[in-house]
Short mmCIF file of C-alpha atoms and ligand atoms in Angstrom, two decimals:
data_model
loop_
_atom_site.label_atom_id
_atom_site.label_comp_id
_atom_site.label_asym_id
_atom_site.label_seq_id
_atom_site.Cartn_x
_atom_site.Cartn_y
_atom_site.Cartn_z
CA MET A 22 -10.29 -18.14 -4.39
CA GLU A 23 -9.99 -17.89 -0.61
CA THR A 24 -11.95 -15.54 1.63
CA PHE A 25 -10.56 -14.12 4.87
CA ASN A 26 -12.77 -12.60 7.57
CA HIS A 27 -11.81 -10.60 10.64
CA TYR A 28 -10.73 -12.51 13.75
CA ILE A 29 -12.62 -10.92 16.65
CA ASN A 30 -13.25 -12.35 20.10
CA GLY A 31 -12.14 -15.82 19.03
CA THR A 32 -14.49 -16.04 16.04
CA TRP A 33 -14.25 -15.35 12.32
CA GLU A 34 -16.47 -12.35 11.69
CA LYS A 35 -17.77 -10.97 8.41
CA PRO A 36 -17.06 -7.24 7.92
CA CYS A 37 -19.81 -4.85 9.10
CA SER A 38 -19.65 -3.16 5.67
CA GLY A 39 -20.24 -6.51 3.92
CA LYS A 40 -17.36 -5.51 1.62
CA TYR A 41 -14.18 -7.38 0.71
CA PHE A 42 -11.05 -6.25 -1.14
CA LYS A 43 -8.77 -8.34 -3.31
CA THR A 44 -5.25 -9.45 -2.54
CA GLU A 45 -2.92 -10.53 -5.32
CA ASN A 46 0.17 -12.63 -5.82
CA PRO A 47 2.94 -10.16 -6.78
CA TYR A 48 4.62 -12.74 -9.03
CA THR A 49 1.63 -13.90 -11.08
CA CYS A 50 -0.27 -10.61 -10.54
CA GLU A 51 -3.35 -12.81 -10.04
CA VAL A 52 -5.94 -12.19 -7.36
CA TRP A 53 -5.92 -15.18 -5.02
CA ALA A 54 -8.05 -14.11 -2.03
CA ASN A 55 -10.73 -11.73 -0.81
CA VAL A 56 -10.08 -9.96 2.46
CA ALA A 57 -12.63 -8.36 4.79
CA GLN A 58 -12.76 -4.58 4.41
CA GLY A 59 -13.11 -3.30 7.95
CA ASN A 60 -14.37 0.02 9.26
CA GLU A 61 -14.71 1.74 12.63
CA LYS A 62 -17.56 -0.60 13.68
CA ASP A 63 -15.34 -3.67 13.29
CA VAL A 64 -12.59 -1.84 15.15
CA ASP A 65 -14.97 -1.06 17.99
CA LYS A 66 -16.05 -4.70 18.25
CA ALA A 67 -12.44 -5.88 18.35
CA VAL A 68 -11.31 -3.27 20.89
CA THR A 69 -14.30 -4.04 23.13
CA ALA A 70 -13.46 -7.75 23.03
CA ALA A 71 -9.80 -7.01 23.78
CA LYS A 72 -10.74 -4.75 26.70
CA ILE A 73 -12.99 -7.39 28.27
CA ALA A 74 -10.26 -10.02 27.81
CA PHE A 75 -7.69 -7.65 29.34
CA GLU A 76 -9.80 -7.00 32.42
CA ASN A 77 -10.86 -10.61 32.90
CA ASP A 78 -9.45 -13.82 31.42
CA TRP A 79 -5.97 -12.59 30.47
CA SER A 80 -5.27 -10.76 33.71
CA GLU A 81 -6.61 -13.68 35.73
CA LEU A 82 -3.89 -15.95 34.34
CA THR A 83 -0.61 -15.89 36.22
CA ALA A 84 2.35 -14.43 34.34
CA THR A 85 3.82 -17.94 34.23
CA ASP A 86 0.71 -19.29 32.51
CA ARG A 87 0.70 -16.39 30.04
CA GLY A 88 4.32 -17.19 29.27
CA LYS A 89 3.46 -20.85 28.69
CA LYS A 90 0.87 -19.87 26.08
CA LEU A 91 3.55 -17.94 24.21
CA VAL A 92 5.96 -20.87 24.41
CA SER A 93 3.24 -23.21 23.04
CA LEU A 94 2.65 -20.72 20.25
CA ALA A 95 6.39 -20.80 19.47
CA SER A 96 6.31 -24.60 19.05
CA LEU A 97 3.27 -24.40 16.80
CA ILE A 98 4.93 -21.72 14.66
CA GLU A 99 7.91 -24.03 14.15
CA LYS A 100 5.59 -26.83 13.08
CA GLU A 101 3.70 -24.57 10.68
CA SER A 102 6.63 -22.45 9.49
CA LYS A 103 6.79 -23.90 5.96
CA ARG A 104 3.10 -23.26 5.38
CA LEU A 105 3.33 -19.73 6.77
CA ALA A 106 6.35 -19.06 4.52
CA GLU A 107 4.44 -20.16 1.44
CA ILE A 108 1.55 -17.82 2.28
CA GLU A 109 3.97 -14.92 2.78
CA VAL A 110 5.55 -15.59 -0.63
CA LYS A 111 2.14 -15.82 -2.28
CA ASP A 112 1.08 -12.51 -0.75
CA ASN A 113 4.25 -10.38 -0.64
CA GLY A 114 6.47 -11.97 -3.30
CA LYS A 115 9.54 -12.35 -1.09
CA LEU A 116 11.88 -15.26 -1.69
CA ILE A 117 10.87 -18.63 -0.27
CA ALA A 118 14.44 -19.18 0.97
CA GLU A 119 14.27 -16.01 3.06
CA MET A 120 10.67 -16.56 4.17
CA GLU A 121 11.28 -20.13 5.34
CA ALA A 122 14.19 -18.94 7.46
CA GLN A 123 12.17 -15.99 8.75
CA THR A 124 8.98 -17.86 9.70
CA LYS A 125 11.03 -20.50 11.53
CA TYR A 126 12.97 -17.81 13.38
CA LEU A 127 9.71 -16.06 14.41
CA ALA A 128 9.21 -18.72 17.05
CA GLU A 129 12.19 -17.36 18.98
CA TRP A 130 10.43 -14.06 19.73
CA TYR A 131 7.48 -15.87 21.28
CA ARG A 132 9.75 -18.23 23.21
CA TYR A 133 12.00 -15.41 24.47
CA TYR A 134 9.15 -13.20 25.67
CA GLY A 135 7.26 -16.24 26.98
CA GLY A 136 10.26 -16.81 29.22
CA LEU A 137 10.37 -13.16 30.22
CA ALA A 138 6.66 -12.97 31.16
CA ASP A 139 7.19 -13.99 34.81
CA LYS A 140 10.46 -12.09 35.25
CA ILE A 141 9.00 -8.59 35.25
CA GLU A 142 10.07 -7.36 38.66
CA GLY A 143 9.48 -4.18 40.59
CA SER A 144 11.63 -2.98 43.51
CA VAL A 145 11.33 -2.11 47.15
CA LEU A 146 12.63 1.44 47.42
CA PRO A 147 14.49 2.99 50.31
CA SER A 148 12.39 5.81 51.77
CA ASP A 149 13.44 9.12 53.33
CA LYS A 150 10.12 9.17 55.20
CA PRO A 151 9.92 7.26 58.46
CA GLY A 152 7.31 4.50 58.63
CA ILE A 153 6.77 4.30 54.88
CA PHE A 154 7.01 1.10 52.84
CA ASN A 155 7.38 2.02 49.15
CA TYR A 156 7.53 -0.43 46.29
CA THR A 157 7.17 -0.30 42.51
CA LYS A 158 5.39 -2.72 40.24
CA TYR A 159 5.14 -2.90 36.46
CA GLU A 160 1.65 -3.14 35.03
CA PRO A 161 0.37 -3.71 31.49
CA LEU A 162 -1.14 -0.81 29.58
CA GLY A 163 -4.34 -2.46 28.32
CA VAL A 164 -5.42 -2.86 24.70
CA VAL A 165 -2.53 -2.35 22.28
CA GLY A 166 -3.25 -1.48 18.64
CA MET A 167 -0.66 -2.99 16.30
CA ILE A 168 -0.36 -1.67 12.76
CA THR A 169 2.11 -3.30 10.37
CA ALA A 170 3.68 -2.73 6.95
CA TRP A 171 3.53 -5.08 3.95
CA ASN A 172 7.14 -6.17 3.66
CA SER A 173 7.46 -8.74 6.50
CA PRO A 174 4.01 -8.99 8.13
CA LEU A 175 4.62 -11.87 10.55
CA LEU A 176 8.07 -10.75 11.66
CA LEU A 177 6.93 -7.17 12.31
CA LEU A 178 3.95 -8.56 14.23
CA ALA A 179 6.12 -10.86 16.37
CA TRP A 180 8.21 -7.86 17.46
CA LYS A 181 5.05 -6.30 18.91
CA LEU A 182 2.74 -9.14 19.85
CA ALA A 183 5.21 -11.29 21.79
CA PRO A 184 6.37 -8.59 24.28
CA ALA A 185 2.89 -7.02 24.52
CA LEU A 186 1.23 -10.31 25.50
CA ALA A 187 4.07 -11.28 27.81
CA ALA A 188 3.58 -7.96 29.61
CA GLY A 189 -0.12 -8.79 30.10
CA ASN A 190 -1.71 -6.63 27.39
CA THR A 191 -4.26 -7.68 24.79
CA ALA A 192 -4.08 -6.87 21.09
CA VAL A 193 -5.99 -5.60 18.08
CA ILE A 194 -3.91 -6.06 14.94
CA LYS A 195 -4.27 -4.26 11.62
CA PRO A 196 -1.97 -5.70 8.96
CA SER A 197 -1.21 -3.92 5.69
CA GLU A 198 -4.03 -3.97 3.14
CA PHE A 199 -1.50 -5.36 0.64
CA THR A 200 -0.47 -8.41 2.66
CA SER A 201 -3.14 -9.36 5.22
CA ALA A 202 -3.36 -13.09 4.52
CA SER A 203 -0.42 -14.36 6.57
CA THR A 204 -1.57 -12.49 9.69
CA LEU A 205 -5.05 -14.01 9.36
CA GLU A 206 -3.52 -17.48 8.90
CA PHE A 207 -1.48 -16.77 12.00
CA MET A 208 -4.73 -16.13 13.92
CA LYS A 209 -5.53 -19.82 13.36
CA LEU A 210 -2.45 -20.69 15.40
CA ILE A 211 -3.61 -18.30 18.14
CA GLU A 212 -6.92 -20.17 18.10
CA GLU A 213 -5.24 -23.60 18.20
CA VAL A 214 -3.03 -22.69 21.16
CA GLY A 215 -6.15 -21.70 23.08
CA PHE A 216 -5.55 -18.09 24.01
CA PRO A 217 -8.65 -16.84 25.84
CA LYS A 218 -11.17 -15.23 23.48
CA GLY A 219 -10.48 -11.57 22.76
CA VAL A 220 -6.80 -11.60 23.78
CA VAL A 221 -5.68 -11.37 20.15
CA ASN A 222 -7.91 -9.87 17.44
CA CYS A 223 -7.29 -8.94 13.83
CA VAL A 224 -9.24 -6.42 11.77
CA THR A 225 -8.21 -6.02 8.13
CA GLY A 226 -8.67 -3.06 5.83
CA PHE A 227 -7.22 0.28 4.84
CA GLY A 228 -5.20 2.79 6.82
CA VAL A 229 -7.84 5.49 7.02
CA GLU A 230 -10.79 3.09 7.49
CA VAL A 231 -9.27 0.75 10.10
CA GLY A 232 -5.86 2.06 11.19
CA GLN A 233 -7.01 5.55 12.08
CA PRO A 234 -10.14 4.48 14.06
CA LEU A 235 -7.89 2.05 15.92
CA VAL A 236 -5.48 4.83 16.89
CA GLU A 237 -8.37 7.11 17.87
CA HIS A 238 -10.44 4.52 19.79
CA LYS A 239 -10.94 5.64 23.40
CA ASP A 240 -10.05 2.21 24.82
CA VAL A 241 -6.77 1.73 22.96
CA ALA A 242 -3.94 2.37 25.40
CA LYS A 243 -0.96 2.22 23.06
CA ILE A 244 -0.08 1.99 19.39
CA ALA A 245 2.83 -0.08 18.11
CA PHE A 246 3.40 0.85 14.48
CA THR A 247 5.67 -0.15 11.60
CA GLY A 248 5.46 1.74 8.35
CA SER A 249 6.51 4.88 6.56
CA ASP A 250 7.59 8.05 8.34
CA VAL A 251 4.67 9.90 6.74
CA SER A 252 2.03 7.54 8.23
CA GLY A 253 4.05 7.36 11.46
CA GLN A 254 3.84 11.13 11.86
CA LYS A 255 0.07 11.11 11.28
CA ILE A 256 -0.38 8.31 13.84
CA TYR A 257 1.82 10.14 16.34
CA GLU A 258 -0.31 13.27 15.91
CA ASN A 259 -3.58 11.34 16.36
CA ALA A 260 -2.26 9.45 19.38
CA ALA A 261 -1.16 12.74 20.93
CA LYS A 262 -4.81 13.84 21.06
CA LYS A 263 -5.39 11.02 23.58
CA ILE A 264 -1.91 11.25 25.17
CA ILE A 265 -1.16 7.57 24.67
CA PRO A 266 2.28 6.08 24.13
CA VAL A 267 3.33 5.17 20.62
CA SER A 268 6.25 3.16 19.34
CA LEU A 269 7.20 3.86 15.76
CA GLU A 270 9.40 1.72 13.51
CA LEU A 271 9.76 3.85 10.41
CA GLY A 272 11.79 4.12 7.25
CA GLY A 273 15.49 4.51 6.65
CA LYS A 274 18.19 5.50 4.18
CA SER A 275 21.05 3.67 5.78
CA PRO A 276 24.71 4.29 4.93
CA ASN A 277 26.83 1.21 4.27
CA ILE A 278 30.41 2.50 4.62
CA VAL A 279 33.33 0.66 3.03
CA PHE A 280 36.87 1.67 4.03
CA GLU A 281 40.02 0.91 2.05
CA ASP A 282 41.17 -1.58 4.72
CA ALA A 283 38.01 -3.73 4.57
CA ASP A 284 37.94 -7.36 3.52
CA PHE A 285 37.08 -6.58 -0.10
CA ASP A 286 34.98 -9.64 -1.02
CA ALA A 287 33.11 -9.73 2.29
CA ALA A 288 32.26 -6.04 1.87
CA VAL A 289 30.97 -6.59 -1.68
CA MET A 290 28.66 -9.35 -0.45
CA GLY A 291 27.59 -7.22 2.52
CA VAL A 292 26.65 -4.34 0.25
CA ILE A 293 24.75 -6.67 -2.10
CA SER A 294 22.83 -8.22 0.82
CA GLY A 295 22.06 -4.76 2.16
CA ILE A 296 20.32 -3.53 -0.97
CA PHE A 297 19.34 -6.34 -3.33
CA ALA A 298 18.12 -8.98 -0.85
CA ALA A 299 14.34 -8.79 -0.46
CA THR A 300 14.38 -6.68 -3.66
CA GLY A 301 15.52 -3.77 -1.50
CA GLN A 302 12.11 -3.69 0.19
CA THR A 303 13.46 -3.57 3.71
CA CYS A 304 13.57 -0.71 6.17
CA ILE A 305 17.23 -1.47 6.88
CA ALA A 306 18.29 -1.41 3.23
CA GLY A 307 21.85 -0.13 2.93
CA SER A 308 20.71 2.09 0.09
CA ARG A 309 23.59 4.62 0.38
CA LEU A 310 26.95 3.04 -0.29
CA LEU A 311 29.80 5.27 0.89
CA VAL A 312 33.06 3.93 -0.49
CA GLN A 313 36.56 5.27 0.04
CA LYS A 314 37.95 6.96 -3.07
CA ASN A 315 41.08 4.85 -3.52
CA ILE A 316 39.11 1.58 -3.83
CA HIS A 317 35.99 3.11 -5.42
CA ASP A 318 36.44 2.05 -9.06
CA LYS A 319 37.55 -1.51 -8.29
CA PHE A 320 34.73 -1.91 -5.75
CA VAL A 321 32.03 -0.60 -8.09
CA GLU A 322 33.28 -2.86 -10.88
CA LYS A 323 32.93 -5.94 -8.64
CA LEU A 324 29.50 -4.85 -7.41
CA ILE A 325 28.24 -4.48 -10.97
CA LYS A 326 29.50 -7.97 -11.77
CA VAL A 327 27.87 -9.66 -8.73
CA ALA A 328 24.58 -7.72 -8.89
CA GLY A 329 24.45 -8.17 -12.66
CA ASP A 330 24.64 -11.95 -12.21
CA ALA A 331 21.75 -12.04 -9.72
CA LYS A 332 18.99 -14.35 -10.92
CA ILE A 333 15.64 -12.59 -11.19
CA GLY A 334 12.47 -14.65 -11.20
CA ASP A 335 9.97 -16.85 -9.39
CA PRO A 336 10.14 -16.17 -5.63
CA MET A 337 9.10 -19.79 -4.98
CA SER A 338 12.33 -21.05 -6.57
CA PHE A 339 15.27 -21.59 -4.22
CA ASN A 340 17.58 -20.47 -7.07
CA THR A 341 16.11 -16.97 -7.33
CA HIS A 342 18.04 -14.02 -5.88
CA VAL A 343 15.75 -11.08 -6.70
CA GLY A 344 11.96 -11.38 -6.66
CA PRO A 345 9.17 -9.07 -7.80
CA VAL A 346 8.21 -5.74 -6.29
CA THR A 347 5.32 -6.39 -3.91
CA THR A 348 2.82 -3.74 -4.96
CA LYS A 349 1.98 -1.71 -8.05
CA PRO A 350 2.26 1.67 -6.22
CA GLN A 351 5.69 0.59 -4.95
CA PHE A 352 6.77 -0.40 -8.48
CA ASP A 353 5.72 3.03 -9.78
CA LYS A 354 7.50 4.77 -6.90
CA ILE A 355 10.79 2.95 -7.56
CA MET A 356 10.65 3.67 -11.30
CA ASN A 357 9.92 7.32 -10.53
CA TYR A 358 13.01 7.53 -8.28
CA ILE A 359 15.14 5.97 -11.03
CA GLU A 360 14.00 8.74 -13.37
CA ILE A 361 14.63 11.39 -10.70
CA ALA A 362 18.18 10.06 -10.18
CA LYS A 363 18.91 10.23 -13.90
CA THR A 364 17.55 13.79 -14.09
CA GLU A 365 19.65 14.79 -11.09
CA GLY A 366 22.79 13.70 -12.94
CA ALA A 367 23.59 10.45 -11.14
CA GLU A 368 25.20 7.90 -13.47
CA CYS A 369 23.30 4.62 -13.90
CA VAL A 370 25.91 1.86 -14.22
CA LEU A 371 23.58 -1.13 -13.82
CA GLY A 372 19.88 -1.80 -14.43
CA GLY A 373 17.62 1.21 -14.32
CA LYS A 374 14.62 -0.42 -15.96
CA PRO A 375 11.94 -3.07 -15.44
CA TYR A 376 13.12 -6.64 -15.98
CA THR A 377 11.20 -8.42 -18.71
CA GLY A 378 13.56 -11.35 -19.37
CA SER A 379 13.04 -15.06 -18.87
CA GLY A 380 10.97 -16.01 -15.82
CA SER A 381 9.51 -12.52 -15.51
CA LYS A 382 6.02 -13.61 -16.62
CA GLY A 383 5.12 -9.97 -17.23
CA SER A 384 5.39 -9.40 -13.50
CA ARG A 385 6.57 -6.32 -11.59
CA PHE A 386 10.34 -6.83 -11.68
CA ILE A 387 12.94 -4.10 -11.55
CA GLU A 388 16.56 -4.86 -12.44
CA PRO A 389 19.10 -4.41 -9.65
CA THR A 390 20.04 -0.79 -10.21
CA ILE A 391 23.27 1.02 -9.30
CA PHE A 392 23.92 4.75 -9.54
CA LYS A 393 27.42 6.17 -9.10
CA ASN A 394 28.62 9.78 -8.94
CA VAL A 395 25.81 10.49 -6.50
CA SER A 396 26.17 13.49 -4.22
CA ASN A 397 24.52 13.49 -0.82
CA GLU A 398 22.16 16.40 -1.60
CA MET A 399 20.45 14.50 -4.41
CA ARG A 400 16.99 13.12 -3.68
CA ILE A 401 18.24 9.64 -4.62
CA ALA A 402 20.68 9.95 -1.68
CA GLN A 403 18.21 11.46 0.79
CA GLU A 404 14.81 9.81 0.26
CA GLU A 405 13.76 6.23 0.94
CA VAL A 406 13.17 4.35 -2.33
CA PHE A 407 12.37 0.95 -0.77
CA GLY A 408 13.52 -0.98 -3.83
CA PRO A 409 16.63 -2.50 -5.48
CA VAL A 410 18.34 0.84 -6.11
CA LEU A 411 21.82 1.62 -4.76
CA SER A 412 23.32 5.13 -4.65
CA ILE A 413 27.11 5.29 -4.46
CA ILE A 414 28.94 8.24 -2.93
CA ALA A 415 32.74 8.40 -2.82
CA PHE A 416 34.50 9.75 0.30
CA GLU A 417 38.05 10.79 1.15
CA ASP A 418 38.56 9.95 4.85
CA GLU A 419 36.91 8.80 8.07
CA LYS A 420 35.58 12.23 9.01
CA GLU A 421 33.95 12.75 5.64
CA ALA A 422 32.37 9.26 5.79
CA ILE A 423 30.82 10.03 9.18
CA ASP A 424 29.64 13.47 8.08
CA ILE A 425 27.95 12.12 4.96
CA GLY A 426 26.61 9.09 6.85
CA ASN A 427 24.87 11.34 9.37
CA ASP A 428 23.73 14.02 6.94
CA ILE A 429 20.23 12.57 6.56
CA ILE A 430 16.86 12.83 8.32
CA PHE A 431 16.79 9.06 9.03
CA GLY A 432 18.79 6.99 11.52
CA LEU A 433 17.65 3.39 11.43
CA ALA A 434 20.85 1.48 10.66
CA ALA A 435 24.38 1.73 9.31
CA GLY A 436 27.12 -0.62 8.12
CA VAL A 437 30.87 -0.22 8.58
CA TRP A 438 33.42 -2.36 6.72
CA THR A 439 36.94 -2.15 8.09
CA ASN A 440 39.64 -4.37 9.58
CA ASN A 441 40.86 -1.60 11.87
CA ILE A 442 39.31 -2.13 15.31
CA GLY A 443 39.96 1.44 16.42
CA ARG A 444 38.19 2.76 13.34
CA ALA A 445 35.29 0.30 13.86
CA LEU A 446 34.75 1.63 17.38
CA ARG A 447 35.23 5.31 16.49
CA VAL A 448 32.88 5.25 13.52
CA SER A 449 30.21 3.15 15.34
CA ASP A 450 30.26 5.70 18.17
CA LYS A 451 29.80 8.65 15.83
CA LEU A 452 27.06 7.26 13.57
CA LYS A 453 23.58 8.41 14.54
CA ALA A 454 21.68 5.17 13.98
CA GLY A 455 19.79 2.71 16.19
CA THR A 456 21.76 -0.26 14.81
CA VAL A 457 25.37 -0.29 13.59
CA TRP A 458 26.76 -3.43 11.98
CA VAL A 459 30.51 -3.82 11.63
CA ASN A 460 31.65 -6.31 8.96
CA THR A 461 28.15 -7.71 8.66
CA TYR A 462 24.78 -6.37 7.55
CA ARG A 463 21.04 -7.05 7.86
CA ALA A 464 21.30 -9.16 11.02
CA VAL A 465 18.48 -9.03 13.59
CA SER A 466 17.81 -11.03 16.74
CA PHE A 467 15.05 -11.39 19.31
CA MET A 468 17.74 -10.60 21.91
CA SER A 469 18.94 -7.28 20.53
CA PRO A 470 17.02 -3.97 20.64
CA PHE A 471 16.09 -2.56 17.26
CA GLY A 472 14.73 0.88 16.38
CA GLY A 473 15.43 4.24 14.90
CA TYR A 474 17.19 7.48 15.71
CA LYS A 475 15.79 10.71 14.27
CA ARG A 476 12.93 10.31 11.76
CA SER A 477 13.32 6.52 11.72
CA GLY A 478 11.17 6.25 14.81
CA ARG A 479 10.91 6.05 18.54
CA GLY A 480 10.97 3.16 20.99
CA ARG A 481 12.74 -0.15 20.58
CA GLU A 482 11.60 -3.62 19.54
CA SER A 483 13.25 -6.93 20.58
CA GLY A 484 15.48 -7.58 23.55
CA GLN A 485 14.67 -6.81 27.16
CA GLU A 486 14.25 -3.09 26.37
CA SER A 487 11.14 -3.83 24.38
CA ILE A 488 8.96 -5.26 27.12
CA LYS A 489 9.14 -1.93 28.98
CA GLU A 490 7.43 -0.32 25.98
CA PHE A 491 4.32 -2.30 26.95
CA LEU A 492 4.40 -1.62 30.69
CA GLN A 493 3.85 1.27 33.05
CA VAL A 494 5.30 1.61 36.50
CA LYS A 495 3.25 2.16 39.64
CA SER A 496 4.72 3.37 42.91
CA VAL A 497 2.83 2.09 45.98
CA TRP A 498 3.22 3.86 49.37
CA ILE A 499 2.09 2.11 52.54
CA SER A 500 2.22 4.03 55.77
CA GLN A 501 2.84 2.22 59.02
CA ASN A 502 2.42 5.46 61.02
CA THR A 503 -0.36 5.58 63.57
CA SER A 504 -0.11 9.31 64.27
CA VAL A 505 -2.41 11.70 62.35
CA ALA A 506 -0.47 14.04 60.04
CA ASN A 507 -1.16 17.75 59.49
CA PRO A 508 -3.34 17.66 56.32
CA PHE A 509 -2.35 21.18 55.18
CA ILE A 510 1.33 20.51 54.44
CA ILE A 511 2.93 18.10 51.99
CA ARG A 512 3.82 14.79 53.61
P1 NAD B 626 2.60 2.70 5.24
O1 NAD B 626 2.98 3.72 6.21
O2 NAD B 626 2.00 3.12 3.95
O3 NAD B 626 1.56 1.67 5.88
C1 NAD B 626 1.86 0.95 7.07
C2 NAD B 626 0.56 0.58 7.76
O4 NAD B 626 -0.06 1.77 8.26
C3 NAD B 626 -0.47 -0.10 6.88
O5 NAD B 626 -1.10 -1.12 7.61
C4 NAD B 626 -1.43 1.04 6.57
O6 NAD B 626 -2.73 0.60 6.23
C5 NAD B 626 -1.42 1.80 7.88
N1 NAD B 626 -1.80 3.22 7.80
C6 NAD B 626 -1.58 4.08 6.80
N2 NAD B 626 -2.06 5.31 7.13
C7 NAD B 626 -2.57 5.21 8.38
C8 NAD B 626 -3.19 6.14 9.28
N3 NAD B 626 -3.40 7.41 8.94
N4 NAD B 626 -3.56 5.69 10.50
C9 NAD B 626 -3.36 4.42 10.86
N5 NAD B 626 -2.80 3.48 10.05
C10 NAD B 626 -2.39 3.88 8.82
O7 NAD B 626 3.92 1.83 4.99
P2 NAD B 626 4.12 0.61 3.99
O8 NAD B 626 4.20 1.13 2.60
O9 NAD B 626 3.15 -0.47 4.30
O10 NAD B 626 5.55 0.05 4.45
C11 NAD B 626 6.76 0.54 3.99
C12 NAD B 626 7.41 1.44 5.02
O11 NAD B 626 7.55 0.73 6.25
C13 NAD B 626 8.80 1.86 4.63
O12 NAD B 626 8.97 3.22 4.93
C14 NAD B 626 9.69 1.00 5.53
O13 NAD B 626 10.96 1.54 5.76
C15 NAD B 626 8.87 0.91 6.76
N6 NAD B 626 9.29 -0.23 7.57
C16 NAD B 626 9.94 0.01 8.74
C17 NAD B 626 10.39 -1.06 9.52
C18 NAD B 626 11.11 -0.84 10.82
O14 NAD B 626 11.17 -1.77 11.61
N7 NAD B 626 11.65 0.34 11.09
C19 NAD B 626 10.17 -2.37 9.08
C20 NAD B 626 9.49 -2.57 7.88
C21 NAD B 626 9.05 -1.49 7.13
#
């Protein structure tokens, strides 16, 4: 049994409460580690350390040297990526194949923003006032609180930590109480690279006990959050009391739209990857399949065949396609939505129950589940399930596809499958989503901004857009005038 403490001011600190909570392996359902249960006192210690580091050691480094630290971190991540992947699988139950690819790819965020650190430029502005020299400069915000969800802890952290540090901020991280271990292991890499003490801190625990005090702490200058829209709203409200900026990466109910002219087999695989990869536990899940009526039956038949053949089992096996559900509350939520869908009159054509077959080990598996004859008003079409459950809605033409696609409170992502370039452009323009994929799905990059429209969030992560989320602009006026101005009128 391992024990994880908080990482505060460059040291491993026991929780002020003296309490620990258990973290379990979603596949074996066995407890494998104890994690420090933080409270507002631990948060205060971490924020104080981060504030001192922000005002001293971190700001005394040149932007180039800060960037070099991030680039060194990137190399270390690559070296340690296999180990990090194994910890992620042990803690969140995602497939080793996906986690190995993901932990290796993480390095790119740190390398990209490391390179960007010394390219943050202000401007010299023309002035309409004689004798005035006016320039702008971008400055960091201060201590950034980073709160992450359980589904991809290290990836979600990279999207925040890399640009925040590159911009000159310091960090206090609160990972999900369900999957804290990988973030704490990651702190060991921070230590090894030799970031000044207090630049990066991690306090573990529950949303109300650690997350909320972090949002409310007087010295936290910004919150970068990934999680549900319900928690996001609460955090937004609490941050508003201090008038601090917040970026929110929230949930989704993304339409994956298949037109009659699409490459049939590629679209089938795209739909499968959108909803059954990662056991559907991804914010960008293409959980609403909109399929054109004249190919509907043939398309659904093929989907049932491919999804039905998916191998369910041990996430550490490279042959597994669908792993366990990460948490017990999430398992209950998914099963509840399956019941709701049946009651609403949607037709279950695949799965619909827990998987108890070979390799299940009595774990929390749910069969890949497909509902057809779904109408867009049903809860199964409108609410985020965050599991391997696909709702299929048939549509007549382009206009109807767009109308149904947009008739939802979320706007995180959308997929479009067509070989007609005009249609690809028209539909991408009309869809109200932060990311639109045409003839692909579930692709992300450190170079491309990612974030939600509508209730899926605010702000963007990744790409050059993201670094601005961690900066504020200052306008400096220098007068070269020697005459004394009238103080009673605006200059
Ligand atoms: P959640 O909202 O329950 O928890 C997320 C984090 O917020 C956890 O660390 C939790 O402890 C903390 N938290 C909860 N209440 C809080 C409060 N009042 N104040 C401060 N912190 C609080 O979400 P979850 O179940 O961990 O994750 C699943 C959700 O995350 C889904 O909705 C999914 O779509 C979303 N998600 C979004 C993205 C994205 O990039 N848009 C990526 C991954 C997951």
